[in-house]
CSV table of C-alpha atoms and ligand atoms in Angstrom, one decimal:
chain,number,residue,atom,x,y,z
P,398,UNK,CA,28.6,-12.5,-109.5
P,399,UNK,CA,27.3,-9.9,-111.6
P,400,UNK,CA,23.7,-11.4,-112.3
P,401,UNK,CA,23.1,-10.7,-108.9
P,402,UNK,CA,23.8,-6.8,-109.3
P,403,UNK,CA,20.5,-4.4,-109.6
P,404,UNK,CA,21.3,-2.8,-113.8
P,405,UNK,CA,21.7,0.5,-111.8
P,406,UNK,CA,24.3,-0.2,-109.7
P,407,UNK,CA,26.1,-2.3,-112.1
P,408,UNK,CA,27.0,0.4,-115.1
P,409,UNK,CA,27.1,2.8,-111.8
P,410,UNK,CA,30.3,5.5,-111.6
P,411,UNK,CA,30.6,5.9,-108.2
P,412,UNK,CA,31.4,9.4,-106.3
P,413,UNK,CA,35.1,10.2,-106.3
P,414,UNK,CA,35.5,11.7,-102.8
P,415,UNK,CA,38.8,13.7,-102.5
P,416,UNK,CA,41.4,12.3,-101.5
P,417,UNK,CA,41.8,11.6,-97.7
P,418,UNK,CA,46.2,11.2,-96.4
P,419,UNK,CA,46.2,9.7,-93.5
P,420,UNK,CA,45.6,11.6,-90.1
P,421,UNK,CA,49.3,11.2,-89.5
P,422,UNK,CA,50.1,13.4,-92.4
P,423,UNK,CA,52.1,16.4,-93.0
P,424,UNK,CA,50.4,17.4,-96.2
P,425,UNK,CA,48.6,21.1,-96.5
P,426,UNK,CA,45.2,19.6,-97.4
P,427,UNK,CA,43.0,22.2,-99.4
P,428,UNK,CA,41.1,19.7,-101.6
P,429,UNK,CA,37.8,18.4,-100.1
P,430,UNK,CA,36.6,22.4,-98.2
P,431,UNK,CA,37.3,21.3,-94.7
P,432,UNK,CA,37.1,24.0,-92.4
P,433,UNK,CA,41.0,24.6,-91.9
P,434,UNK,CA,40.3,25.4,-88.1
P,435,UNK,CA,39.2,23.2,-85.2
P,436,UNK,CA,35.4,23.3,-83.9
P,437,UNK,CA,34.0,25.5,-81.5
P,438,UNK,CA,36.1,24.9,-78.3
P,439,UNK,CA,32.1,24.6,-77.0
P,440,UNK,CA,31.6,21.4,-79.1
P,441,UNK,CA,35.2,20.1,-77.7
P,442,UNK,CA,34.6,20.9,-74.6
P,443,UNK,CA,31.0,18.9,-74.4
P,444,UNK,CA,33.2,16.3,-76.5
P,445,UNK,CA,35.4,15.0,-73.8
P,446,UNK,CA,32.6,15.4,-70.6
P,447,UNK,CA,30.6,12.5,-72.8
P,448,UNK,CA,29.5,10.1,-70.6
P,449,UNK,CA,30.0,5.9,-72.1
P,450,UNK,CA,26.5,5.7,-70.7
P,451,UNK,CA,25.0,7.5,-73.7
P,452,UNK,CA,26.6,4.6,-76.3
P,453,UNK,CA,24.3,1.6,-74.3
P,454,UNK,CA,21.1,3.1,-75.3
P,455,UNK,CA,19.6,4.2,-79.0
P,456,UNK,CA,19.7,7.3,-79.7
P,457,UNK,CA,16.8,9.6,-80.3
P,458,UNK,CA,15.1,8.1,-83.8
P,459,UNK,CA,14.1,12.1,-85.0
P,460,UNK,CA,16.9,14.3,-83.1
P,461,UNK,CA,14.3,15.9,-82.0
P,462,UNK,CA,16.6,17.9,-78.8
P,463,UNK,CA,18.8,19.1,-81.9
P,464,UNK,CA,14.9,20.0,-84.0
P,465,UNK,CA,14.0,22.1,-80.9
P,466,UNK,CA,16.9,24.3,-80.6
P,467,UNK,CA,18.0,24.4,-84.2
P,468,UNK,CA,14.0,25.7,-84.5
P,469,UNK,CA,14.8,28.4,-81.9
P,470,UNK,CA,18.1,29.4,-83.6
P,471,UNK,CA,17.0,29.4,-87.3
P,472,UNK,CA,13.5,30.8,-86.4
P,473,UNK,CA,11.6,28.0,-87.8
P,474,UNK,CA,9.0,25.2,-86.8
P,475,UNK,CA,11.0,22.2,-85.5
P,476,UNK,CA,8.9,20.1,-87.5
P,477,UNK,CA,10.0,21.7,-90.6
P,478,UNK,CA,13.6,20.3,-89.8
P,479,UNK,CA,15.0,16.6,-90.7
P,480,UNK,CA,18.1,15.6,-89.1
P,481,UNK,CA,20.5,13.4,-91.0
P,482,UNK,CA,24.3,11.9,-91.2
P,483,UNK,CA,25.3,14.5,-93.2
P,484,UNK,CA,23.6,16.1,-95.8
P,485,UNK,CA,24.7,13.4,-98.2
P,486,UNK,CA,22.5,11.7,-96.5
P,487,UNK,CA,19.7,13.9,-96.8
P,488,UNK,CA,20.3,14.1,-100.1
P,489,UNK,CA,20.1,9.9,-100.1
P,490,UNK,CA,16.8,10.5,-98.1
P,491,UNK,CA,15.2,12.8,-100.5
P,492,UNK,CA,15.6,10.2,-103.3
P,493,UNK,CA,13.8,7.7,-102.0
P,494,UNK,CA,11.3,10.0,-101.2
P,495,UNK,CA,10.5,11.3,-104.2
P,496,UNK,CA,12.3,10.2,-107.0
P,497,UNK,CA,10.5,7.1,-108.9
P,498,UNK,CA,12.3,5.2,-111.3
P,499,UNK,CA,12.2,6.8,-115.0
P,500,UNK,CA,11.7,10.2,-113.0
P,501,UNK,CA,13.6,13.1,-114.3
P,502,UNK,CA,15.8,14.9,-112.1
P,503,UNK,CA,17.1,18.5,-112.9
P,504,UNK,CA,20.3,20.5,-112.0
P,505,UNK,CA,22.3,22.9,-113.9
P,506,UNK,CA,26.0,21.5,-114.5
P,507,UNK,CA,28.7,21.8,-113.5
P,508,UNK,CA,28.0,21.2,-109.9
P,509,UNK,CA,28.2,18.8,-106.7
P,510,UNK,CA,29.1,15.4,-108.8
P,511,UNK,CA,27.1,13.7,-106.3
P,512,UNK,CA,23.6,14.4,-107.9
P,513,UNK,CA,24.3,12.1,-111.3
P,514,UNK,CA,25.3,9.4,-109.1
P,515,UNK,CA,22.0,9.4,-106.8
P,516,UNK,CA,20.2,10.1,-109.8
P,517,UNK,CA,21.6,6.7,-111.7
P,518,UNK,CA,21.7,4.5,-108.4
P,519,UNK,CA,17.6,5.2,-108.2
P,520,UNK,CA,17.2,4.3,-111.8
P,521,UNK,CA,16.5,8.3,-112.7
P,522,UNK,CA,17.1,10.2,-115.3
P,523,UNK,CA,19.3,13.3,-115.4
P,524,UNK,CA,18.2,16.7,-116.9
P,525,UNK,CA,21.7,19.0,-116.9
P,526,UNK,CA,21.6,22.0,-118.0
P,527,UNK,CA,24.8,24.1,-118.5
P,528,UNK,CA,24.7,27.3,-116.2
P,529,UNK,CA,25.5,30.4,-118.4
P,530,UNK,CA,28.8,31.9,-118.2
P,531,UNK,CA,28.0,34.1,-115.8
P,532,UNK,CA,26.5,30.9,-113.7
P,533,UNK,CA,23.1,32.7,-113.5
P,534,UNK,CA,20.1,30.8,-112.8
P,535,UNK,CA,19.7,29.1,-116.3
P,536,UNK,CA,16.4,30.3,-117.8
P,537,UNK,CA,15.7,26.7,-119.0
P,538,UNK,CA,15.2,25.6,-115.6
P,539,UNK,CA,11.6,27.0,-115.1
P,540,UNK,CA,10.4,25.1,-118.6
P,541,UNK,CA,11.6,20.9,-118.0
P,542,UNK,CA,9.3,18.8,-116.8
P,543,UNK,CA,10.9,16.7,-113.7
P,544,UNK,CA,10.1,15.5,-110.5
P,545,UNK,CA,13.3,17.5,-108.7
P,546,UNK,CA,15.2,20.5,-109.2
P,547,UNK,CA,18.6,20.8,-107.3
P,548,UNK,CA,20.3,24.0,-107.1
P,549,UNK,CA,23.9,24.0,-105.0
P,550,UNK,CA,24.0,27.2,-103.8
P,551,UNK,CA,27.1,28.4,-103.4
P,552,UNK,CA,27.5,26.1,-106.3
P,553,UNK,CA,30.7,23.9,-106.4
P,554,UNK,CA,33.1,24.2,-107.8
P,555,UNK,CA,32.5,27.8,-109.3
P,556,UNK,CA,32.2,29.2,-105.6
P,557,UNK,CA,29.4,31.4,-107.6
P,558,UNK,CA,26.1,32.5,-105.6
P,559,UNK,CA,22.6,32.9,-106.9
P,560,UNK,CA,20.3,35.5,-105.3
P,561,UNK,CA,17.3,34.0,-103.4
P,562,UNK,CA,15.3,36.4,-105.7
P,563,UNK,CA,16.3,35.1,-108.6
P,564,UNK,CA,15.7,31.2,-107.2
P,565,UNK,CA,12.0,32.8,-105.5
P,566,UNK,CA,11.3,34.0,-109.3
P,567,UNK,CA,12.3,30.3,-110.2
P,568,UNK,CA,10.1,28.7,-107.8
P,569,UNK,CA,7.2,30.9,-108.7
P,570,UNK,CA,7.4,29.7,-112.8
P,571,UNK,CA,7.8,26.1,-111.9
P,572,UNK,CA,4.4,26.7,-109.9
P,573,UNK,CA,4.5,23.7,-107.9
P,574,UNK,CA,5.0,21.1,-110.6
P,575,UNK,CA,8.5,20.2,-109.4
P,576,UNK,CA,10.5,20.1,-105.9
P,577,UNK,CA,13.5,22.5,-105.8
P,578,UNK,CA,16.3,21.5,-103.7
P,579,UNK,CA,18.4,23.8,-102.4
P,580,UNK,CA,21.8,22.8,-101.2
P,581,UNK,CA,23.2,25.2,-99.1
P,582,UNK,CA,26.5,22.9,-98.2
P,583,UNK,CA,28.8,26.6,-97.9
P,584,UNK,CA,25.7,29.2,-96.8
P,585,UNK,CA,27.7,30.0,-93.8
P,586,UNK,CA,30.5,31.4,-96.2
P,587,UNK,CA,28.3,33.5,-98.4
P,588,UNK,CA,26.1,37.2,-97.8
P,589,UNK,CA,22.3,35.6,-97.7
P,590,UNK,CA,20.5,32.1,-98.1
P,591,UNK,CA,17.0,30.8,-98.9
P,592,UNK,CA,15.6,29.6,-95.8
P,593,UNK,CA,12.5,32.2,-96.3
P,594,UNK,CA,12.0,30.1,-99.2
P,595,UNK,CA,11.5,26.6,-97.5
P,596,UNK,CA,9.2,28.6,-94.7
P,597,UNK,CA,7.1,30.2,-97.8
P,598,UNK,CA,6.9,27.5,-100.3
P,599,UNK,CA,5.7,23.8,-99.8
P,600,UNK,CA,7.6,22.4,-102.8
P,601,UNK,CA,11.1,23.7,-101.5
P,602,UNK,CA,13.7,22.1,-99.5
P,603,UNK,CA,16.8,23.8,-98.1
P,604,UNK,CA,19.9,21.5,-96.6
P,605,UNK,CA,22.7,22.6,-94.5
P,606,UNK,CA,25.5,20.8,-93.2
P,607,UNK,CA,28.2,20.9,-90.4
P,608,UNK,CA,31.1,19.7,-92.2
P,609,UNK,CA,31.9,22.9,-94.0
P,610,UNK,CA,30.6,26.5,-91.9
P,611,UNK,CA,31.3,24.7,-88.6
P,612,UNK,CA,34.2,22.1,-88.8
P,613,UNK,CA,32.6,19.0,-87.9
P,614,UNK,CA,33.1,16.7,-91.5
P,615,UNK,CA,34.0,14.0,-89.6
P,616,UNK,CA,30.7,14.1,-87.4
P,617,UNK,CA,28.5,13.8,-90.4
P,618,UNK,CA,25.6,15.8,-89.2
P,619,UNK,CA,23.5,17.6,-91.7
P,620,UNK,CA,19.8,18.6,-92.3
P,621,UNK,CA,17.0,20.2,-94.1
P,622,UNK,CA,14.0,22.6,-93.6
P,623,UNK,CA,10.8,22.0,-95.2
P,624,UNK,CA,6.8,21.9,-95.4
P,625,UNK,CA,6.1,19.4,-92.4
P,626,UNK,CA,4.3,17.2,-94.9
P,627,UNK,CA,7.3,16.9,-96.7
P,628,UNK,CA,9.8,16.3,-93.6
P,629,UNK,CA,7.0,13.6,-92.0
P,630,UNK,CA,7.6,11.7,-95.4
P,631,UNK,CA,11.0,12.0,-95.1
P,632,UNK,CA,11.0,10.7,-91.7
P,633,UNK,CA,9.2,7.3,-93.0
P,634,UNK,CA,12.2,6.9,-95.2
P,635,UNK,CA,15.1,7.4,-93.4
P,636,UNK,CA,16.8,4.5,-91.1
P,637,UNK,CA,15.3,4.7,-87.8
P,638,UNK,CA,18.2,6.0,-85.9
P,639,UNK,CA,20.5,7.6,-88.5
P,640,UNK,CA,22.1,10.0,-86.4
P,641,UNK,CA,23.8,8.7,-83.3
P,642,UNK,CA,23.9,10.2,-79.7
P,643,UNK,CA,27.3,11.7,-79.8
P,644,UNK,CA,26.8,13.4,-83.2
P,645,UNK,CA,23.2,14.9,-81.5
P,646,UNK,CA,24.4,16.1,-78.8
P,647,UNK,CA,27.4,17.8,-80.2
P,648,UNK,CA,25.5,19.6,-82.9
P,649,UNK,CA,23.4,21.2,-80.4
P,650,UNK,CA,26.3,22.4,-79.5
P,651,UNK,CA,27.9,23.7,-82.7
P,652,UNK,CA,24.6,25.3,-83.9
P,653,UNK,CA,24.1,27.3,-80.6
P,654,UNK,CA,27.7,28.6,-81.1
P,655,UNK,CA,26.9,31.3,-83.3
P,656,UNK,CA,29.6,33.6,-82.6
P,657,UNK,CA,32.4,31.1,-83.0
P,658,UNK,CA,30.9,30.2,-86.7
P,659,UNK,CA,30.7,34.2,-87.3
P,660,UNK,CA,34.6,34.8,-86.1
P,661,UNK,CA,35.6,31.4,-88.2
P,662,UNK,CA,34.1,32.3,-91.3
P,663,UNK,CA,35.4,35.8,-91.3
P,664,UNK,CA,38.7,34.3,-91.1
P,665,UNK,CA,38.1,32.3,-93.9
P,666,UNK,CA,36.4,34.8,-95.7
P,667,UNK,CA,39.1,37.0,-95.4
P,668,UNK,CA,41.7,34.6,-96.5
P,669,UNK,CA,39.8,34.1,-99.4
P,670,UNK,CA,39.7,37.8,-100.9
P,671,UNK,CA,43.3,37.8,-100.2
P,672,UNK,CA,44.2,34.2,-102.3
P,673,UNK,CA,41.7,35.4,-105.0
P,674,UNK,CA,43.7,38.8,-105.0
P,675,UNK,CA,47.3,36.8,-105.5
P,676,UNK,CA,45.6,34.2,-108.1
P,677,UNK,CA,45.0,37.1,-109.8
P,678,UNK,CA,48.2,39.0,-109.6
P,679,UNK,CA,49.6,35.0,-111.1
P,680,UNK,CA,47.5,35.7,-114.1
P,681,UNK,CA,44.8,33.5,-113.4
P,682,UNK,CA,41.1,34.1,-113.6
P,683,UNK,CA,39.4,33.3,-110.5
P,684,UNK,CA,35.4,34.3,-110.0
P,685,UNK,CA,34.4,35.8,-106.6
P,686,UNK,CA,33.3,33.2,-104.3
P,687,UNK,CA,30.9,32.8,-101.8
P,688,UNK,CA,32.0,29.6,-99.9
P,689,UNK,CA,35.4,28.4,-98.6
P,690,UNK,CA,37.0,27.6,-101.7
P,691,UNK,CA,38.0,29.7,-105.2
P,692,UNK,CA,37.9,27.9,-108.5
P,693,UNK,CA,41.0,29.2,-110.1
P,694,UNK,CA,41.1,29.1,-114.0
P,695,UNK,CA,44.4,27.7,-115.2
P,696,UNK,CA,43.1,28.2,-118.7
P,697,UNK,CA,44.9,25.2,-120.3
P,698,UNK,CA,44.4,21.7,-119.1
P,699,UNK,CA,48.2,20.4,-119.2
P,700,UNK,CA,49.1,23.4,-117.2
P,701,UNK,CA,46.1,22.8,-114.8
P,702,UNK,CA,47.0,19.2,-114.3
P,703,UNK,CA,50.9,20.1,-114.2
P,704,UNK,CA,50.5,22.4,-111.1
P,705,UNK,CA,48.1,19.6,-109.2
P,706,UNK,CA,50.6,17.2,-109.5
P,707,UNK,CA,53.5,19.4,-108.9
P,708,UNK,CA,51.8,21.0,-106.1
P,709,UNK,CA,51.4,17.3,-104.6
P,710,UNK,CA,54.6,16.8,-104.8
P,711,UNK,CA,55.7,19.5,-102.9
P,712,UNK,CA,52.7,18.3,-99.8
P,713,UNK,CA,49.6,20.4,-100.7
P,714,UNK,CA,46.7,18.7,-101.7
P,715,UNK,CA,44.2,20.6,-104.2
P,716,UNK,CA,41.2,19.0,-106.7
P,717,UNK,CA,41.9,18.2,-109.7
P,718,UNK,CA,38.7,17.0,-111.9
P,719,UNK,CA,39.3,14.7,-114.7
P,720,UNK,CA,36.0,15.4,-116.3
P,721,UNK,CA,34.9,17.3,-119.5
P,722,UNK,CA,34.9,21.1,-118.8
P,723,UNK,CA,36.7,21.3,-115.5
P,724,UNK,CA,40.5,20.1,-116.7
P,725,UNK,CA,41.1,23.9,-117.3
P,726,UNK,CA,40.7,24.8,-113.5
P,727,UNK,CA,41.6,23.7,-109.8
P,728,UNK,CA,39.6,24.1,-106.9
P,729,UNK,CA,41.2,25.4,-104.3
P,730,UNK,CA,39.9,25.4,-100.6
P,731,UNK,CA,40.6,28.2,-98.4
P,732,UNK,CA,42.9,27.4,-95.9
P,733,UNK,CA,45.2,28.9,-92.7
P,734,UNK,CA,47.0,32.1,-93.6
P,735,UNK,CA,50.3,30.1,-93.0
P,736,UNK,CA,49.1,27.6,-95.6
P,737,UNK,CA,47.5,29.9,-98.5
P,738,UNK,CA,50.9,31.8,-97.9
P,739,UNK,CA,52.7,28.1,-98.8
P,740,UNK,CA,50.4,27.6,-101.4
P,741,UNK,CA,51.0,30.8,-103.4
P,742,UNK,CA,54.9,30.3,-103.0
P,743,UNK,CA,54.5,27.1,-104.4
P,744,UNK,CA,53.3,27.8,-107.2
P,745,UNK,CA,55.3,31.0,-107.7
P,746,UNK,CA,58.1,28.3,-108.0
P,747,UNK,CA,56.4,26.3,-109.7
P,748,UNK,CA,55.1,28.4,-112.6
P,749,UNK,CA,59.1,29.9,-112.6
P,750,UNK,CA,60.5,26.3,-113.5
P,751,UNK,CA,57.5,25.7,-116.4
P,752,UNK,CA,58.5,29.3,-117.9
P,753,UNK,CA,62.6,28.1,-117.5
P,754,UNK,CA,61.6,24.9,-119.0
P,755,UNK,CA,60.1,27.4,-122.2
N,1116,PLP,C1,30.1,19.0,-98.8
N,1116,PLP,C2,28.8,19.1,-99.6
N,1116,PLP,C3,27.7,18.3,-99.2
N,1116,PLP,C4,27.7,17.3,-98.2
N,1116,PLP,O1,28.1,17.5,-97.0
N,1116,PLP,P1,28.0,16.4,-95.8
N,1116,PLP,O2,29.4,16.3,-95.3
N,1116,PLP,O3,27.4,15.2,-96.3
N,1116,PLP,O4,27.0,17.1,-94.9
N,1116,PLP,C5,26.5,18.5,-99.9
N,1116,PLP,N1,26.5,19.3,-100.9
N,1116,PLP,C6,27.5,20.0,-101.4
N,1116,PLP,C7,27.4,20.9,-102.5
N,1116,PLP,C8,28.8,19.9,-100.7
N,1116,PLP,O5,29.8,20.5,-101.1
């Protein structure tokens, strides 16, 4: 079987999405950033009116109804939007785009671990380059030679946040001799974001999601801004009807609820000073974050992987990641105050019987 494998898929190590209980499940599930709250009653409502009418015929191949109003709300030329399902697919999209075989692809690590894989599955090759510890922009970035830089920003799973200045100032070095990708998967949660950047700069591409900000992960509806030459090559790529009716017409509907996204993520926001705060008071370090999750430094990787598998145990789900330089930490999403007050108990207790155990 394996002759008939393409080399790059072969040696490939595939994503490790989070793990997903079924729906039927009692667990307190704070490990793949789901918004803990349901969707703007706006998008449910417009949910169950859908008419089975809708399903007989294609949908429309750009999203171009979502372009329009998503240009109105985010101030921006419709034709400087793509539409896909989900970022991730975006992301998908801008690789075959762009990236060649051989082509070098930059990011600074740690970050989204879905980059190396896309990067591997094209036959790329991957420039990482370790943030400083104060996961600033890494100076190196402006001097390697590749085809694309992607910058997560928030950045996952440090929850850290890099000024638009700073990534402007990056732009400006590279001078046009790479793309930069900016992957704004948990703007909503954080105090500014770049899309000035894609309206100002024809080598840079911003992408947004629903999944996080808005609560709609299971609708898989994300997308970018760009130049319009870039989006128009984009378009030739993608599969011809890659977001479907239902997914359109309820992200209208989620965008143009603006103030249901403002009261949700203050909530969450909220919820997240106050975790960070009793992290703390446990004795862990835990940066400020500027999404909907905290990366909370254990500090020891027995103890780290100890508390995510007694934490399991007990019905809360949190990430664990079994890769070099992250088995020190957990990351943490941000959930309902009923479940962060769980959480924290839980690990009171459990931290308790490790130090009884001593
Ligand atoms: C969640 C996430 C995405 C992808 O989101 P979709 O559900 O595919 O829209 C992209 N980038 C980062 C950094 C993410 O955390």
């Amino acid at each position: 079987m394996v002759k008939y494998i393409r080399k790059s898929v072969r040696y490939l190590k595939p994503y490790t999405p989070g793990e997903q209980p079924g729906t039927k499940s009692k667990v307190i599930k704070l490990n793949t950033n789901e918004n803990p709250y349901p969707p703007s009653p706006r998008v449910l409502k417009v949910l169950r009116k859908i008419n089975g009418e809708v399903l007989r015929k294609y949908p429309e191949p750009l999203a171009d109804s979502f372009r329009k109003i998503a240009g109105r709300i985010f101030k921006i030329d419709p034709d400087m939007i793509i539409a896909g399902n989900g970022s991730d697919e975006i992301l998908t999209i801008i690789f075959r785009t762009f990236v060649e075989e051989k082509d070098k692809v930059a990011y600074p690590v740690p970050t989204y671990s879905l980059y190396p894989v896309l990067v591997d599955i094209q036959g790329a090759r991957k420039v990482e380059i370790p943030f400083p510890d104060d996961f600033s922009l890494p100076k190196e970035l402006a001097d390697v030679d590749v085809k694309i830089i992607f910058i997560a920003n928030p950045n996952a799973p440090s929850g850290t946040f890099i000024k638009p200045g700073h990534i402007e100032t990056l732009v400006k070095k590279v001078n046009g001799k790479s793309l930069v990708v900016i992957d704004e998967a948990y703007v909503d949660f954080a105090e500014d974001n770049c899309i000035e950047l894609a309206k100002k700069y024809s080598n840079v591409i911003v992408l947004r999601t629903l999944s996080k900000g808005y609560a709609l992960a299971g609708l898989r509806f994300g997308f970018a801004f760009a130049d319009k030459r870039l989006i128009n090559e984009m378009m030739k790529v993608k599969d011809s009807y890659n977001c479907d009716a239902i997914s359109i017409r309820l992200a209208i509907e989620a965008i143009s609820d603006q103030r249901w996204l403002r009261e949700t993520v203050g909530k969450i926001k909220s919820q997240r000073e106050w975790l960070r705060e009793k992290f703390i008071e446990l004795g862990f370090n835990v940066r400020k974050s500027y999404a909907n999750f905290l990366w909370v430094e254990v500090g020891n990787e027995r103890k780290a992987k100890g508390i995510y598998d007694s934490l399991k145990r007990r019905g809360i789900l949190v990430r664990y990641f079994d890769k070099k330089g992250l088995r020190d930490g957990l990351r943490i999403t941000v959930g309902r105050p009923s479940e962060n007050r769980k959480l924290i108990k839980e690990i009171q207790a459990i931290l308790g019987a490790q130090d009884a155990k001593r």
